[in-house]
Amino acid sequence: MPELPEVETIVRDLKKKIIGRTIKAVWFDAPKLIKPSAKNLQKIKGLKIEDIKRRAKNILIYLSDKKLLLIHQKLTGHLLYGKWKIKKIQNSKFKVQSLLKGPLEEVVNNYIHLILYLDNGWQMALSDLRKFAKILFGSQEEIENLEEIKKLGPEPLEKNFDFKKFKEAITKKSGKIKQVLMDQNVIAGIGNIYSDEILWEAKIHPFRTVKSLSEDDLKKIFWSLKKILSEALRLRGTSVSDYRDPAGKKGYYEVRRRVYQREGEKCRRCSALIKRVKIAGRSAHFCPKCQKI
DNA sequence: AGTTGTGTTGAAGA
DNA sequence: ATCTTCAACACAAC
């Protein structure tokens, strides 16, 4: 599940590889993922990759001719950089196969549904097991001005995101703190993994309402947010299930996890057993002893 | 072997 | 408006 640290890792790695390259051809087998239409994506041929940025969990690939390719990897998508061949098997079926040995051969990297062929003989591909990803191709102006992009909350790792901005953002919403932290229009880039991790670090129960939080509680959450997200970014993200970097390799935050998917294991602070409960259809992990209501 | 969990987002329902 | 539920999809685990 790519959240801010994972998406940022992908963007930074891709920057080193594909900026300056021209797209020679495009292949895909899941046209439903592509908006406004898959046919329209053919117009990407011949365009040059000028820059890559991240906004929330979106990857923005800036192209020549003032065009923009937006990719949201959703749950199981991740961009890869490598070389593949499309192998035909009987009755018009086919299989995408990595030509490079190593991590790219791993099963999680073999749900390729989009390939951009670059002018250096390499390719950028999207692997997405569940086919939830969103691919948007259009003019820079058109995509940057989409309501869903414009209404996104502030970027939490930016230097100018201070406690004042955090408090402003978080207190404009009501509800449980975990849900508010995951709201992309409050703060951009936090999902299920890091909301659990941040609240454990801050010793705040995920069910606490924003209204019930003291100034001191908010400060603890703010500093935990900065600490956890930057640590996860430094460790190149979490690969509990299918996230991989563009080389197909895992992130290292997995081994440092405090609570996420550690139900029944010992709390790293007090040795109580980590609990998992449902909140609005998704699971929240927390320590029942350190994180009191 | 059918059911459930997985977790992002937008849309639909209440 | 604001909340919750669901659908999109594939696979593992039970």
CSV table of C-alpha atoms (C1' of nucleotides) in Angstrom, one decimal:
chain,number,residue,atom,x,y,z
A,1,MET,CA,0.0,0.0,0.0
A,2,PRO,CA,2.0,2.9,-1.2
A,3,GLU,CA,1.6,5.9,1.2
A,4,LEU,CA,3.8,9.1,1.3
A,5,PRO,CA,7.1,7.4,2.0
A,6,GLU,CA,6.6,4.7,-0.6
A,7,VAL,CA,5.4,7.1,-3.3
A,8,GLU,CA,8.2,9.5,-2.5
A,9,THR,CA,10.8,6.7,-2.8
A,10,ILE,CA,9.4,5.7,-6.2
A,11,VAL,CA,9.4,9.3,-7.4
A,12,ARG,CA,13.0,9.9,-6.3
A,13,ASP,CA,14.3,6.7,-7.8
A,14,LEU,CA,12.5,7.2,-11.1
A,15,LYS,CA,13.8,10.8,-11.4
A,16,LYS,CA,17.3,9.4,-11.7
A,17,LYS,CA,16.3,7.0,-14.4
A,18,ILE,CA,13.7,8.4,-16.7
A,19,ILE,CA,14.0,12.2,-16.8
A,20,GLY,CA,15.1,13.3,-20.3
A,21,ARG,CA,13.9,10.1,-21.9
A,22,THR,CA,11.4,10.1,-24.8
A,23,ILE,CA,8.5,7.7,-24.8
A,24,LYS,CA,8.7,5.6,-28.0
A,25,ALA,CA,5.6,3.4,-27.5
A,26,VAL,CA,3.0,2.4,-24.9
A,27,TRP,CA,1.3,-0.9,-24.1
A,28,PHE,CA,-1.5,-1.8,-21.7
A,29,ASP,CA,-4.0,-4.6,-21.1
A,30,ALA,CA,-6.4,-2.9,-18.6
A,31,PRO,CA,-8.0,0.0,-20.5
A,32,LYS,CA,-10.5,0.6,-17.7
A,33,LEU,CA,-7.7,2.0,-15.5
A,34,ILE,CA,-6.9,4.8,-18.0
A,35,LYS,CA,-8.8,8.0,-18.1
A,36,PRO,CA,-10.3,9.8,-19.9
A,37,SER,CA,-9.8,7.0,-22.4
A,38,ALA,CA,-7.2,4.4,-23.2
A,39,LYS,CA,-7.2,5.4,-26.9
A,40,ASN,CA,-6.2,8.9,-25.9
A,41,LEU,CA,-3.0,7.5,-24.2
A,42,GLN,CA,-1.5,6.6,-27.5
A,43,LYS,CA,-0.9,10.4,-27.9
A,44,ILE,CA,1.9,10.0,-25.3
A,45,LYS,CA,4.2,8.6,-28.0
A,46,GLY,CA,7.0,11.0,-28.9
A,47,LEU,CA,6.7,13.1,-25.7
A,48,LYS,CA,9.8,13.7,-23.5
A,49,ILE,CA,9.8,13.2,-19.8
A,50,GLU,CA,10.7,16.5,-18.2
A,51,ASP,CA,10.1,16.1,-14.5
A,52,ILE,CA,8.4,13.9,-11.9
A,53,LYS,CA,6.7,15.1,-8.8
A,54,ARG,CA,4.6,13.7,-6.0
A,55,ARG,CA,1.4,15.3,-4.6
A,56,ALA,CA,-0.2,13.3,-1.8
A,57,LYS,CA,-0.1,9.7,-3.1
A,58,ASN,CA,-0.2,10.8,-6.7
A,59,ILE,CA,2.8,10.5,-9.1
A,60,LEU,CA,2.9,13.3,-11.6
A,61,ILE,CA,5.0,12.8,-14.7
A,62,TYR,CA,5.5,16.1,-16.5
A,63,LEU,CA,5.9,15.7,-20.3
A,64,SER,CA,6.8,17.9,-23.2
A,65,ASP,CA,4.0,19.7,-25.1
A,66,LYS,CA,2.6,20.7,-21.7
A,67,LYS,CA,1.2,17.3,-21.1
A,68,LEU,CA,1.0,15.4,-17.8
A,69,LEU,CA,0.6,11.7,-16.8
A,70,LEU,CA,-0.9,11.2,-13.4
A,71,ILE,CA,-0.6,7.8,-11.8
A,72,HIS,CA,-2.3,6.9,-8.5
A,73,GLN,CA,-1.1,3.4,-7.4
A,74,LYS,CA,-4.0,2.8,-5.0
A,75,LEU,CA,-3.6,-0.4,-3.0
A,76,THR,CA,-1.4,-2.8,-4.9
A,77,GLY,CA,0.2,-0.7,-7.7
A,78,HIS,CA,3.8,0.2,-8.0
A,79,LEU,CA,6.0,1.6,-10.8
A,80,LEU,CA,9.0,-0.4,-12.0
A,81,TYR,CA,12.0,0.3,-14.2
A,82,GLY,CA,13.3,-2.6,-16.2
A,83,LYS,CA,12.9,-4.6,-19.4
A,84,TRP,CA,10.0,-6.9,-20.3
A,85,LYS,CA,8.8,-9.0,-23.2
A,86,ILE,CA,5.3,-9.8,-24.0
A,87,LYS,CA,5.1,-13.5,-24.6
A,88,LYS,CA,2.2,-14.9,-26.6
A,89,ILE,CA,0.6,-18.1,-25.3
A,90,GLN,CA,-2.3,-20.0,-26.9
A,91,ASN,CA,-5.6,-18.4,-28.1
A,92,SER,CA,-4.6,-14.7,-28.0
A,93,LYS,CA,-3.5,-14.8,-24.4
A,94,PHE,CA,-0.2,-13.4,-23.4
A,95,LYS,CA,2.2,-13.1,-20.5
A,96,VAL,CA,4.5,-10.3,-19.5
A,97,GLN,CA,7.9,-11.6,-18.6
A,98,SER,CA,10.9,-9.8,-17.0
A,99,LEU,CA,14.0,-9.9,-19.1
A,100,LEU,CA,16.1,-9.0,-16.1
A,101,LYS,CA,17.0,-11.5,-13.4
A,102,GLY,CA,16.5,-10.7,-9.7
A,103,PRO,CA,13.8,-8.9,-7.8
A,104,LEU,CA,11.8,-8.0,-10.9
A,105,GLU,CA,11.0,-11.7,-11.4
A,106,GLU,CA,9.2,-11.8,-8.0
A,107,VAL,CA,5.5,-12.6,-8.2
A,108,VAL,CA,4.4,-9.3,-6.8
A,109,ASN,CA,6.2,-7.5,-9.7
A,110,ASN,CA,4.5,-9.6,-12.3
A,111,TYR,CA,1.1,-8.0,-12.6
A,112,ILE,CA,2.1,-5.7,-15.4
A,113,HIS,CA,-0.7,-3.7,-17.0
A,114,LEU,CA,1.1,-0.7,-18.5
A,115,ILE,CA,4.5,-0.3,-20.1
A,116,LEU,CA,6.1,2.9,-21.4
A,117,TYR,CA,8.9,2.1,-23.9
A,118,LEU,CA,11.8,4.6,-23.5
A,119,ASP,CA,14.4,5.7,-26.0
A,120,ASN,CA,17.2,4.1,-24.1
A,121,GLY,CA,15.9,0.6,-24.5
A,122,TRP,CA,14.5,0.5,-21.0
A,123,GLN,CA,10.9,0.6,-19.9
A,124,MET,CA,8.8,2.0,-17.1
A,125,ALA,CA,5.9,-0.4,-16.1
A,126,LEU,CA,3.0,-0.5,-13.7
A,127,SER,CA,2.5,-3.7,-11.8
A,128,ASP,CA,-0.9,-3.8,-10.1
A,129,LEU,CA,-2.3,-7.1,-8.7
A,130,ARG,CA,-5.8,-5.8,-8.0
A,131,LYS,CA,-6.1,-3.4,-10.9
A,132,PHE,CA,-7.2,-0.4,-8.8
A,133,ALA,CA,-4.7,2.0,-10.0
A,134,LYS,CA,-5.7,5.2,-11.8
A,135,ILE,CA,-3.9,6.5,-14.9
A,136,LEU,CA,-4.7,10.0,-16.1
A,137,PHE,CA,-3.3,11.6,-19.2
A,138,GLY,CA,-4.0,15.1,-20.3
A,139,SER,CA,-2.8,18.7,-20.3
A,140,GLN,CA,-0.8,19.9,-17.3
A,141,GLU,CA,-3.4,22.7,-16.7
A,142,GLU,CA,-6.4,20.3,-16.9
A,143,ILE,CA,-4.9,17.8,-14.4
A,144,GLU,CA,-3.4,20.3,-12.0
A,145,ASN,CA,-6.8,22.0,-11.8
A,146,LEU,CA,-8.8,18.9,-11.1
A,147,GLU,CA,-10.9,19.4,-7.9
A,148,GLU,CA,-9.5,16.2,-6.4
A,149,ILE,CA,-6.0,17.6,-6.7
A,150,LYS,CA,-6.7,21.2,-5.7
A,151,LYS,CA,-8.5,20.2,-2.5
A,152,LEU,CA,-5.7,18.0,-1.2
A,153,GLY,CA,-4.3,19.0,2.2
A,154,PRO,CA,-0.8,20.2,3.0
A,155,GLU,CA,2.3,18.1,2.5
A,156,PRO,CA,3.4,17.0,6.0
A,157,LEU,CA,7.1,16.6,5.3
A,158,GLU,CA,7.6,20.1,3.8
A,159,LYS,CA,9.6,22.4,6.0
A,160,ASN,CA,6.9,25.0,6.2
A,161,PHE,CA,4.4,22.5,7.6
A,162,ASP,CA,4.7,23.5,11.2
A,163,PHE,CA,2.6,22.9,14.3
A,164,LYS,CA,0.4,25.8,13.6
A,165,LYS,CA,-0.4,24.5,10.1
A,166,PHE,CA,-0.9,21.0,11.5
A,167,LYS,CA,-3.4,22.2,14.1
A,168,GLU,CA,-5.2,24.3,11.6
A,169,ALA,CA,-5.7,21.4,9.3
A,170,ILE,CA,-6.6,18.8,11.9
A,171,THR,CA,-9.1,20.8,13.9
A,172,LYS,CA,-11.2,21.8,10.9
A,173,LYS,CA,-12.5,18.2,10.9
A,174,SER,CA,-14.5,16.3,13.5
A,175,GLY,CA,-14.4,12.6,14.1
A,176,LYS,CA,-11.9,10.1,15.2
A,177,ILE,CA,-8.2,11.1,15.0
A,178,LYS,CA,-7.2,8.0,13.0
A,179,GLN,CA,-9.8,8.8,10.3
A,180,VAL,CA,-8.9,12.5,10.2
A,181,LEU,CA,-5.2,11.7,9.8
A,182,MET,CA,-6.0,9.5,6.8
A,183,ASP,CA,-8.2,12.1,5.2
A,184,GLN,CA,-6.2,13.3,2.1
A,185,ASN,CA,-7.9,16.7,2.2
A,186,VAL,CA,-6.8,17.3,5.8
A,187,ILE,CA,-3.1,16.2,5.4
A,188,ALA,CA,-1.8,14.6,2.3
A,189,GLY,CA,-0.2,11.2,2.0
A,190,ILE,CA,-1.0,9.3,5.3
A,191,GLY,CA,-2.8,6.0,5.0
A,192,ASN,CA,-3.6,3.0,7.2
A,193,ILE,CA,-0.1,2.0,8.0
A,194,TYR,CA,1.3,5.3,9.1
A,195,SER,CA,-1.8,6.6,10.9
A,196,ASP,CA,-1.4,3.5,13.2
A,197,GLU,CA,2.3,4.1,13.6
A,198,ILE,CA,2.0,7.8,14.3
A,199,LEU,CA,-0.7,7.3,17.0
A,200,TRP,CA,1.4,4.6,18.7
A,201,GLU,CA,4.4,6.9,18.8
A,202,ALA,CA,2.2,9.7,20.2
A,203,LYS,CA,0.5,7.4,22.7
A,204,ILE,CA,-2.9,8.4,21.5
A,205,HIS,CA,-5.8,5.9,21.1
A,206,PRO,CA,-7.0,5.8,17.4
A,207,PHE,CA,-10.6,6.3,18.6
A,208,ARG,CA,-10.0,9.6,20.4
A,209,THR,CA,-12.0,12.3,18.8
A,210,VAL,CA,-10.2,15.4,17.5
A,211,LYS,CA,-12.3,17.5,19.8
A,212,SER,CA,-11.1,15.6,22.9
A,213,LEU,CA,-7.4,16.2,22.1
A,214,SER,CA,-5.5,18.7,24.3
A,215,GLU,CA,-2.8,21.1,22.9
A,216,ASP,CA,-0.2,18.7,24.3
A,217,ASP,CA,-1.8,15.7,22.6
A,218,LEU,CA,-1.8,17.6,19.3
A,219,LYS,CA,1.9,18.5,19.7
A,220,LYS,CA,2.7,14.8,20.4
A,221,ILE,CA,0.9,13.8,17.2
A,222,PHE,CA,2.6,16.5,15.2
A,223,TRP,CA,6.1,15.4,16.3
A,224,SER,CA,5.3,11.7,15.9
A,225,LEU,CA,4.0,12.4,12.4
A,226,LYS,CA,7.3,14.1,11.4
A,227,LYS,CA,9.4,11.4,13.0
A,228,ILE,CA,7.6,8.4,11.6
A,229,LEU,CA,7.2,9.7,8.1
A,230,SER,CA,10.8,10.8,7.8
A,231,GLU,CA,12.0,7.5,9.3
A,232,ALA,CA,9.9,5.5,6.9
A,233,LEU,CA,11.1,7.6,4.0
A,234,ARG,CA,14.7,7.1,5.0
A,235,LEU,CA,14.1,3.3,5.2
A,236,ARG,CA,12.4,3.4,1.7
A,237,GLY,CA,8.9,2.5,2.9
A,238,THR,CA,7.0,-0.6,4.1
A,239,SER,CA,6.7,-3.8,2.2
A,240,VAL,CA,4.3,-5.8,4.4
A,241,SER,CA,2.5,-7.0,1.3
A,242,ASP,CA,3.1,-5.9,-2.2
A,243,TYR,CA,4.9,-2.6,-2.2
A,244,ARG,CA,8.3,-2.6,-4.0
A,245,ASP,CA,10.6,0.1,-5.3
A,246,PRO,CA,11.3,0.7,-9.0
A,247,ALA,CA,14.0,-2.0,-8.9
A,248,GLY,CA,11.5,-4.4,-7.5
A,249,LYS,CA,13.1,-4.4,-4.0
A,250,LYS,CA,11.4,-4.1,-0.6
A,251,GLY,CA,11.5,-1.2,1.8
A,252,TYR,CA,13.1,-1.6,5.3
A,253,TYR,CA,10.5,0.1,7.5
A,254,GLU,CA,8.7,-3.3,7.7
A,255,VAL,CA,11.2,-4.5,10.3
A,256,ARG,CA,10.8,-1.3,12.4
A,257,ARG,CA,7.0,-1.4,12.5
A,258,ARG,CA,5.5,-0.5,15.9
A,259,VAL,CA,2.0,-1.8,15.5
A,260,TYR,CA,0.8,-2.2,12.0
A,261,GLN,CA,-0.1,-5.9,11.3
A,262,ARG,CA,1.5,-6.9,14.6
A,263,GLU,CA,-1.7,-8.0,16.3
A,264,GLY,CA,-0.9,-10.3,19.2
A,265,GLU,CA,2.7,-9.4,19.2
A,266,LYS,CA,4.4,-7.5,22.1
A,267,CYS,CA,4.3,-3.7,22.3
A,268,ARG,CA,7.9,-2.4,21.8
A,269,ARG,CA,7.4,0.0,24.8
A,270,CYS,CA,5.5,-1.9,27.4
A,271,SER,CA,5.2,-5.5,26.2
A,272,ALA,CA,1.4,-5.5,26.3
A,273,LEU,CA,-0.2,-7.4,23.3
A,274,ILE,CA,-1.0,-5.3,20.3
A,275,LYS,CA,-4.7,-5.2,19.5
A,276,ARG,CA,-6.5,-4.8,16.2
A,277,VAL,CA,-10.0,-3.3,15.9
A,278,LYS,CA,-12.2,-2.2,13.1
A,279,ILE,CA,-12.8,1.5,12.5
A,280,ALA,CA,-15.0,2.5,9.5
A,281,GLY,CA,-14.3,-0.8,7.7
A,282,ARG,CA,-10.5,-0.9,8.1
A,283,SER,CA,-8.3,-2.1,10.8
A,284,ALA,CA,-6.6,0.0,13.5
A,285,HIS,CA,-3.7,-1.5,15.4
A,286,PHE,CA,-2.7,-0.1,18.8
A,287,CYS,CA,-1.3,-0.9,22.2
A,288,PRO,CA,-4.2,-1.1,24.7
A,289,LYS,CA,-1.8,-0.2,27.6
A,290,CYS,CA,0.1,2.8,26.1
A,291,GLN,CA,-2.7,4.2,24.1
A,292,LYS,CA,-5.6,4.9,26.4
A,293,ILE,CA,-8.9,6.4,25.4
B,1,DA,C1',-14.9,-24.9,-1.3
B,2,DG,C1',-17.1,-20.9,-0.1
B,3,DT,C1',-16.3,-16.9,2.9
B,4,DT,C1',-13.6,-13.2,4.6
B,5,DG,C1',-9.7,-9.9,4.9
B,6,DT,C1',-6.8,-6.8,2.5
B,7,DG,C1',-7.1,-0.8,2.2
B,8,DT,C1',-7.6,3.7,-1.6
B,9,DT,C1',-10.8,6.5,-3.3
B,10,DG,C1',-15.0,8.1,-5.1
B,11,DA,C1',-19.7,7.3,-5.5
B,12,DA,C1',-23.9,5.9,-3.7
B,13,DG,C1',-27.0,5.5,0.1
B,14,DA,C1',-29.0,7.0,4.6
C,1,DA,C1',-24.3,18.4,4.8
C,2,DT,C1',-22.2,14.4,6.9
C,3,DC,C1',-22.0,9.9,8.0
C,4,DT,C1',-21.4,5.0,6.6
C,5,DT,C1',-21.2,1.4,3.1
C,6,DC,C1',-19.9,-0.3,-1.1
C,7,DA,C1',-17.6,-1.2,-5.6
C,8,DA,C1',-13.6,-1.6,-8.4
C,9,DC,C1',-10.4,-6.5,-8.4
C,10,DA,C1',-7.3,-10.6,-7.3
C,11,DC,C1',-5.5,-13.6,-4.2
C,12,DA,C1',-4.3,-15.6,0.4
C,13,DA,C1',-5.9,-17.5,4.5
C,14,DC,C1',-9.2,-19.7,7.0
